[in-house]
mmCIF file of C-alpha atoms and ligand atoms in Angstrom:
data_model
loop_
_atom_site.group_PDB
_atom_site.id
_atom_site.type_symbol
_atom_site.label_atom_id
_atom_site.label_comp_id
_atom_site.label_asym_id
_atom_site.label_seq_id
_atom_site.Cartn_x
_atom_site.Cartn_y
_atom_site.Cartn_z
ATOM 1 C CA MET A 4 68.477 93.980 119.288
ATOM 2 C CA ALA A 5 70.111 93.413 115.901
ATOM 3 C CA ILE A 6 72.018 96.693 115.606
ATOM 4 C CA GLU A 7 72.847 99.611 117.855
ATOM 5 C CA LEU A 8 74.861 102.558 116.582
ATOM 6 C CA LYS A 9 75.955 104.973 119.283
ATOM 7 C CA LYS A 10 77.112 108.493 118.567
ATOM 8 C CA LEU A 11 78.856 107.666 115.309
ATOM 9 C CA ASN A 12 81.100 110.352 113.877
ATOM 10 C CA MET A 13 82.850 110.069 110.548
ATOM 11 C CA ALA A 14 84.715 112.507 108.333
ATOM 12 C CA TYR A 15 86.585 112.060 105.082
ATOM 13 C CA GLY A 16 89.328 114.663 105.376
ATOM 14 C CA SER A 17 87.437 117.885 105.963
ATOM 15 C CA THR A 18 84.080 116.463 104.762
ATOM 16 C CA VAL A 19 81.886 115.516 107.697
ATOM 17 C CA ALA A 20 79.778 112.498 106.668
ATOM 18 C CA LEU A 21 78.134 111.615 110.023
ATOM 19 C CA LYS A 22 77.599 113.620 113.156
ATOM 20 C CA ASP A 23 76.627 111.967 116.484
ATOM 21 C CA PHE A 24 74.471 109.466 114.638
ATOM 22 C CA ASP A 25 72.408 107.050 116.787
ATOM 23 C CA LEU A 26 70.316 104.163 115.498
ATOM 24 C CA HIS A 27 68.826 100.964 116.864
ATOM 25 C CA ILE A 28 67.244 98.186 114.846
ATOM 26 C CA GLU A 29 65.181 95.452 116.474
ATOM 27 C CA ASP A 30 65.322 91.812 115.387
ATOM 28 C CA GLY A 31 63.152 91.467 112.306
ATOM 29 C CA GLU A 32 62.630 95.194 111.802
ATOM 30 C CA PHE A 33 62.806 96.791 108.336
ATOM 31 C CA VAL A 34 64.357 100.256 108.718
ATOM 32 C CA ALA A 35 64.894 102.689 105.861
ATOM 33 C CA ILE A 36 67.353 105.556 105.935
ATOM 34 C CA LEU A 37 65.994 108.253 103.666
ATOM 35 C CA GLY A 38 67.893 111.288 102.501
ATOM 36 C CA PRO A 39 69.488 113.126 99.596
ATOM 37 C CA SER A 40 72.641 111.992 97.878
ATOM 38 C CA GLY A 41 75.732 112.847 99.918
ATOM 39 C CA GLY A 42 73.791 112.716 103.197
ATOM 40 C CA GLY A 43 75.894 109.949 104.711
ATOM 41 C CA LYS A 44 73.681 106.906 104.031
ATOM 42 C CA SER A 45 76.306 104.660 102.426
ATOM 43 C CA THR A 46 78.784 105.658 105.089
ATOM 44 C CA ILE A 47 76.470 104.135 107.719
ATOM 45 C CA LEU A 48 76.283 100.825 105.854
ATOM 46 C CA ARG A 49 80.038 100.730 105.267
ATOM 47 C CA ILE A 50 80.690 101.355 108.958
ATOM 48 C CA ILE A 51 78.281 98.596 110.053
ATOM 49 C CA ALA A 52 79.902 96.164 107.602
ATOM 50 C CA GLY A 53 83.355 97.174 108.826
ATOM 51 C CA LEU A 54 84.539 98.310 105.397
ATOM 52 C CA ILE A 55 85.501 101.638 106.951
ATOM 53 C CA ILE A 56 86.089 102.445 110.606
ATOM 54 C CA GLN A 57 84.260 105.300 112.314
ATOM 55 C CA ASP A 58 86.255 108.143 113.873
ATOM 56 C CA SER A 59 84.294 107.719 117.108
ATOM 57 C CA GLY A 60 81.217 105.969 118.477
ATOM 58 C CA ASP A 61 80.215 102.316 118.765
ATOM 59 C CA VAL A 62 78.822 99.682 116.440
ATOM 60 C CA VAL A 63 76.979 96.962 118.371
ATOM 61 C CA ILE A 64 75.728 93.906 116.487
ATOM 62 C CA ASN A 65 73.630 91.336 118.356
ATOM 63 C CA GLY A 66 74.792 92.849 121.639
ATOM 64 C CA GLU A 67 78.505 92.697 120.847
ATOM 65 C CA ILE A 68 80.736 95.728 120.292
ATOM 66 C CA MET A 69 82.197 95.315 116.807
ATOM 67 C CA ASN A 70 84.512 98.322 116.538
ATOM 68 C CA ASP A 71 87.648 96.191 116.175
ATOM 69 C CA ILE A 72 86.089 93.204 114.458
ATOM 70 C CA HIS A 73 87.014 92.267 110.884
ATOM 71 C CA PRO A 74 84.229 92.493 108.235
ATOM 72 C CA SER A 75 84.195 88.717 107.751
ATOM 73 C CA GLU A 76 83.370 88.231 111.448
ATOM 74 C CA ARG A 77 80.502 90.729 111.656
ATOM 75 C CA ASN A 78 77.707 88.481 110.489
ATOM 76 C CA VAL A 79 76.058 91.061 108.248
ATOM 77 C CA ALA A 80 75.331 90.787 104.524
ATOM 78 C CA MET A 81 75.492 93.573 101.965
ATOM 79 C CA VAL A 82 73.077 93.366 99.051
ATOM 80 C CA PHE A 83 74.300 95.347 96.088
ATOM 81 C CA GLN A 84 72.370 96.894 93.244
ATOM 82 C CA ASN A 85 74.647 95.324 90.708
ATOM 83 C CA GLN A 86 74.496 91.784 92.027
ATOM 84 C CA ALA A 87 78.145 91.303 91.023
ATOM 85 C CA LEU A 88 77.683 87.650 90.107
ATOM 86 C CA TYR A 89 80.662 85.838 88.667
ATOM 87 C CA PRO A 90 79.783 85.549 84.961
ATOM 88 C CA HIS A 91 81.693 82.330 84.279
ATOM 89 C CA MET A 92 80.111 80.436 87.203
ATOM 90 C CA THR A 93 76.698 78.816 87.435
ATOM 91 C CA VAL A 94 74.136 80.295 89.799
ATOM 92 C CA TYR A 95 74.763 77.274 92.018
ATOM 93 C CA ASN A 96 78.465 77.983 92.216
ATOM 94 C CA ASN A 97 77.903 81.692 92.761
ATOM 95 C CA LEU A 98 75.882 80.679 95.820
ATOM 96 C CA ALA A 99 78.269 77.960 96.957
ATOM 97 C CA LEU A 100 81.467 79.982 96.669
ATOM 98 C CA ASN A 101 81.368 81.639 100.078
ATOM 99 C CA LEU A 102 80.687 78.339 101.847
ATOM 100 C CA ARG A 103 83.422 76.542 99.893
ATOM 101 C CA MET A 104 85.947 79.163 100.966
ATOM 102 C CA LYS A 105 84.881 78.614 104.557
ATOM 103 C CA GLY A 106 85.528 74.894 104.171
ATOM 104 C CA VAL A 107 81.900 73.828 104.642
ATOM 105 C CA SER A 108 81.316 70.206 103.578
ATOM 106 C CA LYS A 109 79.904 69.412 100.154
ATOM 107 C CA ASP A 110 76.706 67.912 101.540
ATOM 108 C CA GLU A 111 76.099 70.880 103.798
ATOM 109 C CA ILE A 112 76.738 73.306 100.902
ATOM 110 C CA ASP A 113 74.296 71.385 98.760
ATOM 111 C CA ARG A 114 71.677 71.480 101.505
ATOM 112 C CA ARG A 115 72.086 75.227 102.159
ATOM 113 C CA VAL A 116 72.162 76.227 98.476
ATOM 114 C CA ASN A 117 69.014 74.270 97.738
ATOM 115 C CA GLU A 118 67.313 75.624 100.846
ATOM 116 C CA VAL A 119 67.857 79.313 100.048
ATOM 117 C CA ALA A 120 67.225 78.749 96.329
ATOM 118 C CA LYS A 121 63.825 77.323 97.184
ATOM 119 C CA ILE A 122 62.966 80.227 99.483
ATOM 120 C CA VAL A 123 63.629 82.879 96.836
ATOM 121 C CA GLY A 124 62.318 80.729 93.978
ATOM 122 C CA ILE A 125 65.429 80.154 91.896
ATOM 123 C CA ASN A 126 65.727 76.397 92.306
ATOM 124 C CA THR A 127 65.061 75.759 88.623
ATOM 125 C CA ILE A 128 67.870 78.005 87.362
ATOM 126 C CA LEU A 129 70.795 76.743 89.470
ATOM 127 C CA SER A 130 72.751 75.347 86.547
ATOM 128 C CA ARG A 131 72.487 78.504 84.436
ATOM 129 C CA LYS A 132 75.129 81.168 84.028
ATOM 130 C CA PRO A 133 74.274 84.782 84.965
ATOM 131 C CA ARG A 134 73.882 85.790 81.288
ATOM 132 C CA GLU A 135 71.173 83.142 80.945
ATOM 133 C CA ILE A 136 68.888 84.581 83.644
ATOM 134 C CA SER A 137 66.645 87.660 83.806
ATOM 135 C CA GLY A 138 67.334 90.818 85.813
ATOM 136 C CA GLY A 139 64.688 89.837 88.348
ATOM 137 C CA GLN A 140 66.243 86.415 88.741
ATOM 138 C CA ALA A 141 69.663 88.027 89.203
ATOM 139 C CA GLN A 142 68.204 90.126 92.004
ATOM 140 C CA ARG A 143 66.905 86.962 93.660
ATOM 141 C CA VAL A 144 70.276 85.271 93.272
ATOM 142 C CA GLY A 145 71.831 88.308 94.993
ATOM 143 C CA LEU A 146 69.377 87.923 97.875
ATOM 144 C CA ALA A 147 70.036 84.178 98.037
ATOM 145 C CA ARG A 148 73.754 84.787 98.112
ATOM 146 C CA ALA A 149 73.334 87.166 101.048
ATOM 147 C CA MET A 150 70.983 84.706 102.766
ATOM 148 C CA ILE A 151 73.426 81.846 102.627
ATOM 149 C CA ARG A 152 75.603 83.685 105.140
ATOM 150 C CA ASP A 153 72.683 83.600 107.608
ATOM 151 C CA PRO A 154 73.321 87.219 108.628
ATOM 152 C CA VAL A 155 71.943 89.136 111.611
ATOM 153 C CA ILE A 156 70.915 91.881 109.179
ATOM 154 C CA TYR A 157 70.759 92.634 105.459
ATOM 155 C CA LEU A 158 72.331 95.934 104.434
ATOM 156 C CA MET A 159 70.853 97.248 101.197
ATOM 157 C CA ASP A 160 72.308 100.238 99.395
ATOM 158 C CA GLU A 161 69.745 101.625 96.925
ATOM 159 C CA PRO A 162 69.219 98.215 95.327
ATOM 160 C CA LEU A 163 66.411 99.536 93.086
ATOM 161 C CA THR A 164 67.946 102.801 91.879
ATOM 162 C CA GLY A 165 68.405 102.982 88.137
ATOM 163 C CA LEU A 166 65.900 100.238 87.331
ATOM 164 C CA ASP A 167 63.025 101.087 85.016
ATOM 165 C CA ALA A 168 59.723 101.912 86.729
ATOM 166 C CA LYS A 169 57.864 98.659 86.104
ATOM 167 C CA PHE A 170 60.761 96.483 87.176
ATOM 168 C CA ARG A 171 61.312 98.664 90.230
ATOM 169 C CA ASP A 172 57.699 98.122 91.372
ATOM 170 C CA GLU A 173 58.136 94.400 90.879
ATOM 171 C CA MET A 174 61.383 94.347 92.868
ATOM 172 C CA ARG A 175 59.799 96.361 95.662
ATOM 173 C CA GLU A 176 57.173 93.649 96.029
ATOM 174 C CA GLU A 177 59.965 91.040 95.937
ATOM 175 C CA LEU A 178 61.767 92.741 98.807
ATOM 176 C CA ILE A 179 58.607 93.058 100.883
ATOM 177 C CA HIS A 180 57.999 89.355 100.286
ATOM 178 C CA PHE A 181 61.619 88.561 101.127
ATOM 179 C CA HIS A 182 61.301 90.377 104.438
ATOM 180 C CA ARG A 183 58.031 88.614 105.233
ATOM 181 C CA ILE A 184 59.451 85.131 104.681
ATOM 182 C CA THR A 185 62.894 85.595 106.226
ATOM 183 C CA LYS A 186 61.681 87.737 109.162
ATOM 184 C CA LYS A 187 65.203 89.165 109.366
ATOM 185 C CA SER A 188 66.294 92.721 110.038
ATOM 186 C CA ILE A 189 66.876 94.909 107.005
ATOM 187 C CA LEU A 190 68.586 98.282 106.827
ATOM 188 C CA TYR A 191 67.709 99.852 103.510
ATOM 189 C CA VAL A 192 69.117 103.158 102.323
ATOM 190 C CA THR A 193 67.454 105.206 99.629
ATOM 191 C CA HIS A 194 66.801 108.739 98.405
ATOM 192 C CA ASP A 195 63.353 107.618 97.198
ATOM 193 C CA GLN A 196 60.545 108.514 99.575
ATOM 194 C CA ILE A 197 58.058 106.140 97.944
ATOM 195 C CA GLU A 198 60.405 103.196 98.421
ATOM 196 C CA ALA A 199 60.946 104.026 102.069
ATOM 197 C CA MET A 200 57.235 104.613 102.721
ATOM 198 C CA SER A 201 56.078 101.443 101.009
ATOM 199 C CA MET A 202 58.546 99.007 102.532
ATOM 200 C CA ALA A 203 59.878 100.120 105.899
ATOM 201 C CA ASP A 204 58.514 99.651 109.426
ATOM 202 C CA ARG A 205 60.411 102.768 110.423
ATOM 203 C CA ILE A 206 62.082 105.591 108.514
ATOM 204 C CA VAL A 207 65.093 107.622 109.598
ATOM 205 C CA VAL A 208 65.554 110.852 107.676
ATOM 206 C CA LEU A 209 69.180 111.860 107.261
ATOM 207 C CA ASN A 210 70.541 115.142 105.979
ATOM 208 C CA ASN A 211 74.178 116.224 105.966
ATOM 209 C CA GLY A 212 75.107 113.404 108.340
ATOM 210 C CA VAL A 213 72.478 114.363 110.907
ATOM 211 C CA LYS A 214 69.244 112.533 111.779
ATOM 212 C CA ILE A 215 66.464 115.071 111.309
ATOM 213 C CA GLN A 216 63.364 112.874 111.719
ATOM 214 C CA GLU A 217 62.422 109.343 112.700
ATOM 215 C CA GLY A 218 59.184 107.371 112.841
ATOM 216 C CA ALA A 219 56.776 104.933 111.225
ATOM 217 C CA PRO A 220 55.882 105.864 107.614
ATOM 218 C CA ARG A 221 52.420 106.897 108.770
ATOM 219 C CA GLU A 222 53.770 109.244 111.458
ATOM 220 C CA LEU A 223 56.139 110.959 109.044
ATOM 221 C CA TYR A 224 53.445 111.267 106.436
ATOM 222 C CA ASP A 225 51.021 112.907 108.839
ATOM 223 C CA ASN A 226 53.599 115.569 109.658
HETATM 224 P P1 LIG B 15 75.030 109.017 100.553
HETATM 225 O O1 LIG B 15 75.170 107.531 100.618
HETATM 226 O O2 LIG B 15 73.899 109.541 101.373
HETATM 227 O O3 LIG B 15 75.001 109.537 99.156
HETATM 228 P P2 LIG B 15 77.801 109.067 101.465
HETATM 229 O O4 LIG B 15 77.846 108.365 102.766
HETATM 230 O O5 LIG B 15 78.233 108.321 100.257
HETATM 231 O O6 LIG B 15 76.330 109.669 101.249
HETATM 232 O O7 LIG B 15 78.676 110.392 101.556
HETATM 233 C C1 LIG B 15 78.590 111.313 102.625
HETATM 234 C C2 LIG B 15 79.571 112.455 102.367
HETATM 235 O O8 LIG B 15 80.901 111.933 102.440
HETATM 236 C C3 LIG B 15 79.453 113.097 100.989
HETATM 237 O O9 LIG B 15 79.755 114.459 101.138
HETATM 238 C C4 LIG B 15 80.500 112.397 100.174
HETATM 239 O O10 LIG B 15 80.956 113.217 99.133
HETATM 240 C C5 LIG B 15 81.585 112.143 101.198
HETATM 241 N N1 LIG B 15 82.370 110.921 100.912
HETATM 242 C C6 LIG B 15 81.886 109.649 100.848
HETATM 243 N N2 LIG B 15 82.882 108.770 100.607
HETATM 244 C C7 LIG B 15 84.011 109.486 100.505
HETATM 245 C C8 LIG B 15 85.381 109.160 100.263
HETATM 246 N N3 LIG B 15 85.774 107.895 100.076
HETATM 247 N N4 LIG B 15 86.276 110.171 100.228
HETATM 248 C C9 LIG B 15 85.898 111.454 100.428
HETATM 249 N N5 LIG B 15 84.636 111.818 100.669
HETATM 250 C C10 LIG B 15 83.693 110.865 100.699
HETATM 251 P P1 LIG B 16 82.545 73.084 88.642
HETATM 252 O O1 LIG B 16 82.383 72.670 87.222
HETATM 253 O O2 LIG B 16 82.875 74.524 88.818
HETATM 254 O O3 LIG B 16 83.362 72.168 89.478
HETATM 255 P P2 LIG B 16 80.026 71.894 88.973
HETATM 256 O O4 LIG B 16 78.971 72.481 88.120
HETATM 257 O O5 LIG B 16 80.656 70.614 88.548
HETATM 258 O O6 LIG B 16 81.106 72.985 89.264
HETATM 259 O O7 LIG B 16 79.385 71.680 90.418
HETATM 260 C C1 LIG B 16 80.137 71.378 91.561
HETATM 261 C C2 LIG B 16 79.192 70.643 92.513
HETATM 262 O O8 LIG B 16 78.046 71.443 92.736
HETATM 263 C C3 LIG B 16 78.717 69.361 91.914
HETATM 264 O O9 LIG B 16 79.352 68.267 92.552
HETATM 265 C C4 LIG B 16 77.232 69.314 92.117
HETATM 266 O O10 LIG B 16 76.907 68.393 93.134
HETATM 267 C C5 LIG B 16 76.862 70.665 92.612
HETATM 268 N N1 LIG B 16 75.934 71.285 91.650
HETATM 269 C C6 LIG B 16 76.241 72.000 90.550
HETATM 270 N N2 LIG B 16 75.149 72.460 89.913
HETATM 271 C C7 LIG B 16 74.098 72.016 90.636
HETATM 272 C C8 LIG B 16 72.693 72.142 90.527
HETATM 273 N N3 LIG B 16 72.129 72.818 89.528
HETATM 274 N N4 LIG B 16 71.922 71.577 91.456
HETATM 275 C C9 LIG B 16 72.457 70.897 92.460
HETATM 276 N N5 LIG B 16 73.787 70.728 92.632
HETATM 277 C C10 LIG B 16 74.604 71.275 91.732
#
């Protein structure tokens, strides 16, 4: 089991963001959390990543309780919409940075960077700067940068929101492909029903911090 969330509660002051929220994600499963803005979706991702700490409940990653564990030790990777690449660094160095800071050897960094670059198809643009690549390539670099951490799960916060329609369709296919080749767990939050339906193995519908429905896309659709 990649992730288990047990009875999570979270409030910001008097605003309740999550109420007794339970979730489990199997190894390799693609789960979407679907719901309107303000429903508590980002709060779930931030709690799993350890960026904020829940008021009560447990976060279990790969069978280990993570409530007191620092974000850097949680073995999860956030994928952002704005890929937040360092503009003055080459794609290669954007990918290598995290490993360099961890003190990984040069040869090992080179091996890992080239490995993930090949998987997402950016091996020919490694020496370019972010301004010299397309939006689609930037998205792939963002995925590669998450991949290099070899996470238990990818946490994706509306990575396609705000993109124009054609590009969004293309990126949806990219993410489906990414999931197929990495076979890793993905937790994807969105307010877009089509995105959730077309990509996820299972959809959790969230409203006002409460899970109101859960099932395979087909099951939800039939209801
Ligand atoms: P979603 O990702 O579904 O849009 P969020 O998890 O961002 O929902 O927010 C859930 C609720 O918590 C909303 O009512 C939001 O306004 C509130 N909230 C989120 N972050 C903060 C914060 N840092 N301070 C105060 N309220 C917040
Ligand atoms: P900086 O100028 O920031 O030191 P470099 O571009 O010189 O960064 O690269 C640092 C190391 O990363 C180099 O020793 C090189 O081996 C490796 N490297 C950089 N770009 C590439 C690339 N496109 N493909 C393979 N290795 C690269």
